[in-house]
mmCIF file of C-alpha atoms and ligand atoms in Angstrom:
data_model
loop_
_atom_site.group_PDB
_atom_site.id
_atom_site.type_symbol
_atom_site.label_atom_id
_atom_site.label_comp_id
_atom_site.label_asym_id
_atom_site.label_seq_id
_atom_site.Cartn_x
_atom_site.Cartn_y
_atom_site.Cartn_z
ATOM 1 C CA MET A 1 -13.590 -10.313 -1.886
ATOM 2 C CA ASN A 2 -9.866 -10.733 -1.155
ATOM 3 C CA LEU A 3 -8.006 -8.116 -3.105
ATOM 4 C CA ILE A 4 -4.359 -7.177 -3.563
ATOM 5 C CA ILE A 5 -3.391 -3.682 -4.677
ATOM 6 C CA LEU A 6 -0.038 -3.517 -6.448
ATOM 7 C CA GLY A 7 1.827 -0.417 -7.505
ATOM 8 C CA ALA A 8 4.953 1.656 -7.012
ATOM 9 C CA PRO A 9 5.269 3.784 -3.877
ATOM 10 C CA GLY A 10 3.054 6.811 -4.439
ATOM 11 C CA ALA A 11 0.956 5.171 -7.159
ATOM 12 C CA GLY A 12 -2.119 5.681 -4.993
ATOM 13 C CA LYS A 13 -2.470 2.212 -3.452
ATOM 14 C CA GLY A 14 -3.368 3.567 -0.018
ATOM 15 C CA THR A 15 -5.907 6.074 -1.338
ATOM 16 C CA GLN A 16 -7.669 3.548 -3.573
ATOM 17 C CA ALA A 17 -7.520 0.881 -0.844
ATOM 18 C CA GLU A 18 -9.248 3.288 1.541
ATOM 19 C CA PHE A 19 -11.867 4.155 -1.081
ATOM 20 C CA LEU A 20 -12.571 0.480 -1.828
ATOM 21 C CA SER A 21 -12.589 -0.410 1.854
ATOM 22 C CA GLN A 22 -15.530 1.947 2.395
ATOM 23 C CA LYS A 23 -17.284 0.932 -0.793
ATOM 24 C CA LEU A 24 -16.993 -2.832 -0.149
ATOM 25 C CA ASN A 25 -17.099 -2.646 3.643
ATOM 26 C CA ILE A 26 -13.977 -4.749 4.130
ATOM 27 C CA PRO A 27 -10.769 -3.710 5.925
ATOM 28 C CA THR A 28 -7.547 -2.543 4.350
ATOM 29 C CA ILE A 29 -4.399 -4.199 5.613
ATOM 30 C CA SER A 30 -1.407 -1.964 4.988
ATOM 31 C CA THR A 31 1.882 -3.526 6.070
ATOM 32 C CA GLY A 32 3.524 -0.095 5.774
ATOM 33 C CA ALA A 33 0.974 1.473 8.168
ATOM 34 C CA ILE A 34 1.332 -1.417 10.634
ATOM 35 C CA ILE A 35 5.125 -1.071 10.560
ATOM 36 C CA ARG A 36 4.961 2.721 11.020
ATOM 37 C CA ASP A 37 2.746 2.157 14.096
ATOM 38 C CA GLU A 38 5.328 -0.253 15.521
ATOM 39 C CA ILE A 39 8.078 2.319 14.877
ATOM 40 C CA LYS A 40 6.032 4.987 16.670
ATOM 41 C CA LYS A 41 5.539 2.667 19.659
ATOM 42 C CA GLU A 42 9.265 1.796 19.586
ATOM 43 C CA THR A 43 8.596 -1.948 19.769
ATOM 44 C CA ASP A 44 11.379 -4.445 18.908
ATOM 45 C CA LEU A 45 9.765 -4.951 15.499
ATOM 46 C CA GLY A 46 9.561 -1.185 14.980
ATOM 47 C CA ILE A 47 13.196 -0.615 15.895
ATOM 48 C CA LEU A 48 14.303 -3.402 13.526
ATOM 49 C CA ALA A 49 12.056 -2.187 10.675
ATOM 50 C CA ASN A 50 13.084 1.452 11.013
ATOM 51 C CA GLY A 51 16.628 0.581 9.927
ATOM 52 C CA TYR A 52 15.261 -0.604 6.570
ATOM 53 C CA ILE A 53 12.444 1.909 6.014
ATOM 54 C CA LYS A 54 14.601 4.982 6.500
ATOM 55 C CA ASP A 55 16.862 3.815 3.641
ATOM 56 C CA GLY A 56 13.945 2.942 1.381
ATOM 57 C CA LYS A 57 14.695 -0.803 1.631
ATOM 58 C CA LEU A 58 12.243 -3.641 2.118
ATOM 59 C CA VAL A 59 11.787 -4.989 5.631
ATOM 60 C CA PRO A 60 12.799 -8.708 5.737
ATOM 61 C CA ASP A 61 10.178 -11.091 4.324
ATOM 62 C CA GLU A 62 9.820 -13.069 7.598
ATOM 63 C CA VAL A 63 8.830 -9.912 9.496
ATOM 64 C CA VAL A 64 6.043 -8.838 7.141
ATOM 65 C CA ILE A 65 4.814 -12.408 6.627
ATOM 66 C CA GLU A 66 4.342 -12.735 10.397
ATOM 67 C CA ILE A 67 2.430 -9.433 10.463
ATOM 68 C CA ILE A 68 0.075 -10.605 7.703
ATOM 69 C CA LYS A 69 -0.427 -14.071 9.216
ATOM 70 C CA ASN A 70 -1.638 -12.541 12.482
ATOM 71 C CA ARG A 71 -3.706 -9.778 10.899
ATOM 72 C CA ILE A 72 -5.776 -11.845 8.454
ATOM 73 C CA LEU A 73 -6.912 -14.169 11.251
ATOM 74 C CA LYS A 74 -8.820 -11.310 12.905
ATOM 75 C CA ASP A 75 -12.610 -11.338 12.819
ATOM 76 C CA ASP A 76 -13.017 -8.299 10.588
ATOM 77 C CA CYS A 77 -11.291 -10.147 7.712
ATOM 78 C CA LYS A 78 -13.950 -12.879 7.519
ATOM 79 C CA ASN A 79 -15.792 -11.263 4.602
ATOM 80 C CA GLY A 80 -12.673 -10.222 2.759
ATOM 81 C CA PHE A 81 -9.826 -7.730 2.895
ATOM 82 C CA ILE A 82 -7.662 -5.485 0.799
ATOM 83 C CA LEU A 83 -3.902 -5.964 0.947
ATOM 84 C CA ASP A 84 -2.075 -2.670 0.417
ATOM 85 C CA GLY A 85 1.700 -3.083 0.163
ATOM 86 C CA PHE A 86 1.796 -6.866 0.555
ATOM 87 C CA PRO A 87 3.094 -8.954 -1.156
ATOM 88 C CA ARG A 88 6.130 -7.010 -2.379
ATOM 89 C CA THR A 89 8.278 -9.974 -3.426
ATOM 90 C CA VAL A 90 7.523 -13.247 -5.195
ATOM 91 C CA TYR A 91 8.599 -15.018 -1.996
ATOM 92 C CA GLN A 92 5.886 -13.161 -0.035
ATOM 93 C CA ALA A 93 3.311 -14.035 -2.718
ATOM 94 C CA GLU A 94 4.244 -17.720 -2.416
ATOM 95 C CA GLU A 95 3.868 -17.512 1.358
ATOM 96 C CA LEU A 96 0.359 -16.140 0.899
ATOM 97 C CA VAL A 97 -0.444 -19.264 -1.127
ATOM 98 C CA LYS A 98 0.943 -21.419 1.696
ATOM 99 C CA MET A 99 -1.366 -19.618 4.146
ATOM 100 C CA ASN A 100 -4.289 -20.881 2.016
ATOM 101 C CA VAL A 101 -5.422 -17.362 1.298
ATOM 102 C CA LYS A 102 -7.497 -17.280 -1.869
ATOM 103 C CA ILE A 103 -6.950 -14.057 -3.797
ATOM 104 C CA ASP A 104 -9.840 -13.038 -6.073
ATOM 105 C CA THR A 105 -8.278 -10.104 -7.875
ATOM 106 C CA VAL A 106 -4.990 -8.225 -8.067
ATOM 107 C CA LEU A 107 -5.325 -4.588 -9.027
ATOM 108 C CA SER A 108 -2.194 -2.969 -10.430
ATOM 109 C CA ILE A 109 -2.092 0.823 -10.432
ATOM 110 C CA GLU A 110 0.436 2.076 -12.974
ATOM 111 C CA VAL A 111 1.949 5.537 -12.758
ATOM 112 C CA LYS A 112 5.116 6.943 -14.386
ATOM 113 C CA ASP A 113 8.166 7.456 -12.132
ATOM 114 C CA GLU A 114 8.304 11.239 -12.832
ATOM 115 C CA VAL A 115 4.726 11.635 -11.627
ATOM 116 C CA ILE A 116 5.464 9.538 -8.541
ATOM 117 C CA ILE A 117 8.425 11.677 -7.508
ATOM 118 C CA GLU A 118 6.304 14.845 -7.744
ATOM 119 C CA ARG A 119 3.478 13.195 -5.829
ATOM 120 C CA LEU A 120 5.485 11.821 -2.935
ATOM 121 C CA THR A 121 7.089 15.128 -2.079
ATOM 122 C CA GLY A 122 3.569 16.610 -1.631
ATOM 123 C CA ARG A 123 2.087 13.640 0.182
ATOM 124 C CA ARG A 124 0.777 14.067 3.718
ATOM 125 C CA GLU A 125 -0.426 11.321 6.041
ATOM 126 C CA CYS A 126 -2.500 11.199 9.198
ATOM 127 C CA PRO A 127 -0.293 9.559 11.875
ATOM 128 C CA ASN A 128 -3.439 8.495 13.743
ATOM 129 C CA CYS A 129 -5.861 6.916 11.212
ATOM 130 C CA HIS A 130 -3.423 6.712 8.227
ATOM 131 C CA SER A 131 -5.652 8.565 5.749
ATOM 132 C CA THR A 132 -3.518 10.036 2.976
ATOM 133 C CA TYR A 133 -3.702 13.427 1.288
ATOM 134 C CA HIS A 134 -1.695 15.520 -1.162
ATOM 135 C CA ILE A 135 -1.022 19.218 -0.675
ATOM 136 C CA THR A 136 -2.363 20.129 -4.137
ATOM 137 C CA ASP A 137 -4.075 17.061 -5.667
ATOM 138 C CA ASN A 138 -6.037 15.823 -2.672
ATOM 139 C CA PRO A 139 -5.806 18.295 0.228
ATOM 140 C CA SER A 140 -7.696 17.843 3.482
ATOM 141 C CA LYS A 141 -10.547 20.309 4.022
ATOM 142 C CA ASN A 142 -8.542 22.760 6.148
ATOM 143 C CA GLY A 143 -5.214 21.920 4.507
ATOM 144 C CA THR A 144 -3.424 20.891 7.709
ATOM 145 C CA ASN A 145 -5.556 18.402 9.678
ATOM 146 C CA CYS A 146 -7.138 15.034 8.914
ATOM 147 C CA ASP A 147 -10.770 15.232 7.702
ATOM 148 C CA LYS A 148 -11.641 12.084 9.659
ATOM 149 C CA CYS A 149 -9.972 12.534 13.057
ATOM 150 C CA ASN A 150 -8.615 16.104 12.985
ATOM 151 C CA THR A 151 -5.030 14.977 13.753
ATOM 152 C CA LEU A 152 -2.268 17.213 12.337
ATOM 153 C CA LEU A 153 -1.057 15.719 9.044
ATOM 154 C CA ILE A 154 2.648 14.952 8.554
ATOM 155 C CA ALA A 155 5.032 14.161 5.697
ATOM 156 C CA ARG A 156 6.463 10.635 5.926
ATOM 157 C CA SER A 157 10.207 10.525 6.576
ATOM 158 C CA ASP A 158 10.629 7.993 3.738
ATOM 159 C CA ASP A 159 9.150 10.495 1.252
ATOM 160 C CA GLU A 160 12.467 12.366 1.282
ATOM 161 C CA PRO A 161 13.913 12.505 -2.333
ATOM 162 C CA ASN A 162 16.855 10.081 -1.916
ATOM 163 C CA THR A 163 14.703 7.538 -0.092
ATOM 164 C CA VAL A 164 12.032 7.834 -2.802
ATOM 165 C CA LYS A 165 14.693 7.056 -5.426
ATOM 166 C CA ASN A 166 15.707 3.906 -3.507
ATOM 167 C CA ARG A 167 12.082 2.834 -3.034
ATOM 168 C CA LEU A 168 11.421 3.163 -6.764
ATOM 169 C CA GLU A 169 14.524 1.080 -7.524
ATOM 170 C CA VAL A 170 13.338 -1.603 -5.097
ATOM 171 C CA TYR A 171 9.897 -1.535 -6.737
ATOM 172 C CA HIS A 172 11.304 -2.031 -10.244
ATOM 173 C CA SER A 173 13.811 -4.713 -9.219
ATOM 174 C CA GLN A 174 11.635 -6.771 -6.843
ATOM 175 C CA THR A 175 7.931 -5.897 -6.668
ATOM 176 C CA GLU A 176 7.229 -5.319 -10.362
ATOM 177 C CA LYS A 177 7.847 -9.045 -10.977
ATOM 178 C CA LEU A 178 4.528 -9.651 -9.260
ATOM 179 C CA ILE A 179 2.692 -8.110 -12.224
ATOM 180 C CA ASP A 180 3.703 -11.046 -14.438
ATOM 181 C CA TYR A 181 3.323 -13.476 -11.539
ATOM 182 C CA TYR A 182 -0.361 -12.561 -11.099
ATOM 183 C CA LYS A 183 -0.965 -12.077 -14.834
ATOM 184 C CA ASN A 184 0.073 -15.702 -15.323
ATOM 185 C CA LYS A 185 -2.442 -16.726 -12.683
ATOM 186 C CA GLY A 186 -5.182 -14.802 -14.559
ATOM 187 C CA LEU A 187 -5.824 -12.508 -11.593
ATOM 188 C CA LEU A 188 -4.406 -9.199 -12.798
ATOM 189 C CA LYS A 189 -6.462 -6.091 -13.588
ATOM 190 C CA THR A 190 -4.685 -2.860 -14.479
ATOM 191 C CA VAL A 191 -5.640 0.779 -14.076
ATOM 192 C CA TYR A 192 -3.588 3.768 -15.163
ATOM 193 C CA GLY A 193 -3.418 6.326 -12.366
ATOM 194 C CA LYS A 194 -4.964 9.649 -13.359
ATOM 195 C CA GLU A 195 -4.076 13.157 -12.235
ATOM 196 C CA ASN A 196 -7.347 13.379 -10.355
ATOM 197 C CA VAL A 197 -7.939 10.858 -7.549
ATOM 198 C CA ASN A 198 -11.679 10.564 -8.263
ATOM 199 C CA ASP A 199 -11.017 9.717 -11.911
ATOM 200 C CA THR A 200 -8.706 6.893 -10.829
ATOM 201 C CA SER A 201 -11.349 5.644 -8.373
ATOM 202 C CA LYS A 202 -13.958 5.543 -11.168
ATOM 203 C CA GLU A 203 -11.625 3.461 -13.304
ATOM 204 C CA VAL A 204 -10.909 1.177 -10.342
ATOM 205 C CA LEU A 205 -14.622 0.496 -9.863
ATOM 206 C CA SER A 206 -15.040 -0.102 -13.568
ATOM 207 C CA VAL A 207 -12.193 -2.645 -13.922
ATOM 208 C CA LEU A 208 -13.329 -4.434 -10.770
ATOM 209 C CA GLY A 209 -16.929 -4.483 -11.993
ATOM 210 C CA VAL A 210 -18.154 -2.860 -8.760
ATOM 211 C CA LEU A 211 -21.115 -0.474 -9.094
HETATM 212 P P1 AMP P 1 4.305 1.585 2.210
HETATM 213 O O1 AMP P 1 3.549 2.391 3.216
HETATM 214 O O2 AMP P 1 3.508 0.443 1.669
HETATM 215 O O3 AMP P 1 4.921 2.444 1.132
HETATM 216 O O4 AMP P 1 5.536 0.900 3.004
HETATM 217 C C1 AMP P 1 6.533 1.690 3.612
HETATM 218 C C2 AMP P 1 7.768 0.850 3.853
HETATM 219 O O5 AMP P 1 7.445 -0.252 4.727
HETATM 220 C C3 AMP P 1 8.374 0.207 2.626
HETATM 221 O O6 AMP P 1 9.235 1.086 1.905
HETATM 222 C C4 AMP P 1 9.127 -0.967 3.234
HETATM 223 O O7 AMP P 1 10.332 -0.540 3.842
HETATM 224 C C5 AMP P 1 8.177 -1.410 4.352
HETATM 225 N N1 AMP P 1 7.222 -2.432 3.862
HETATM 226 C C6 AMP P 1 5.868 -2.315 3.751
HETATM 227 N N2 AMP P 1 5.321 -3.431 3.268
HETATM 228 C C7 AMP P 1 6.352 -4.289 3.049
HETATM 229 C C8 AMP P 1 6.447 -5.603 2.514
HETATM 230 N N3 AMP P 1 5.348 -6.287 2.113
HETATM 231 N N4 AMP P 1 7.669 -6.172 2.446
HETATM 232 C C9 AMP P 1 8.779 -5.531 2.863
HETATM 233 N N5 AMP P 1 8.780 -4.276 3.352
HETATM 234 C C10 AMP P 1 7.573 -3.643 3.443
#
């Protein structure tokens, strides 16, 4: 199954992608996580991307398209993959078509902006394996370290309030158009994000028809 997860920053795309990745045994491809890795390694791509990410802007289409092109050719994508954070513009979606990638389903996770702002300020991420947590809604077992690899969890620099505001604006002005784009193609399934992560996951399985 080739799946796209759409949603505003903080809607829970990463968490549900991770959950589905384990359930369906297919990898998650998160352009945001790939870019953050490049920033950490201080590669040319990372240095370029950092200028955009820190202001809450989108990284140029050509950069992320190149990342996706290379990543989906890898062996582990043969039986399917979950795209988390790509496409984010109609242009990127059209490029995916040009790559001959057949998308089976697009899952849109809808959450109100007020809830998102509260969520992002409490979000914590593992800088090693990219698992995500929330200080109150979805804490790690000991509250500070990753359950999977025991790395110390951190807050993302782009979860700072002004950057969150910009990211939400970018979502509403550019990415939200993809909801209609995929609805028109008959691929869209919608879930409404719940307060509790497990409740959202149950709804995700139900709309996708996965047992
Ligand atoms: P995310 O982890 O998906 O919230 O992505 C973090 C940041 O990475 C975004 O705010 C963008 O600056 C950048 N980014 C990730 N995916 C894309 C994309 N498909 N197109 C453009 N920029 C992206």
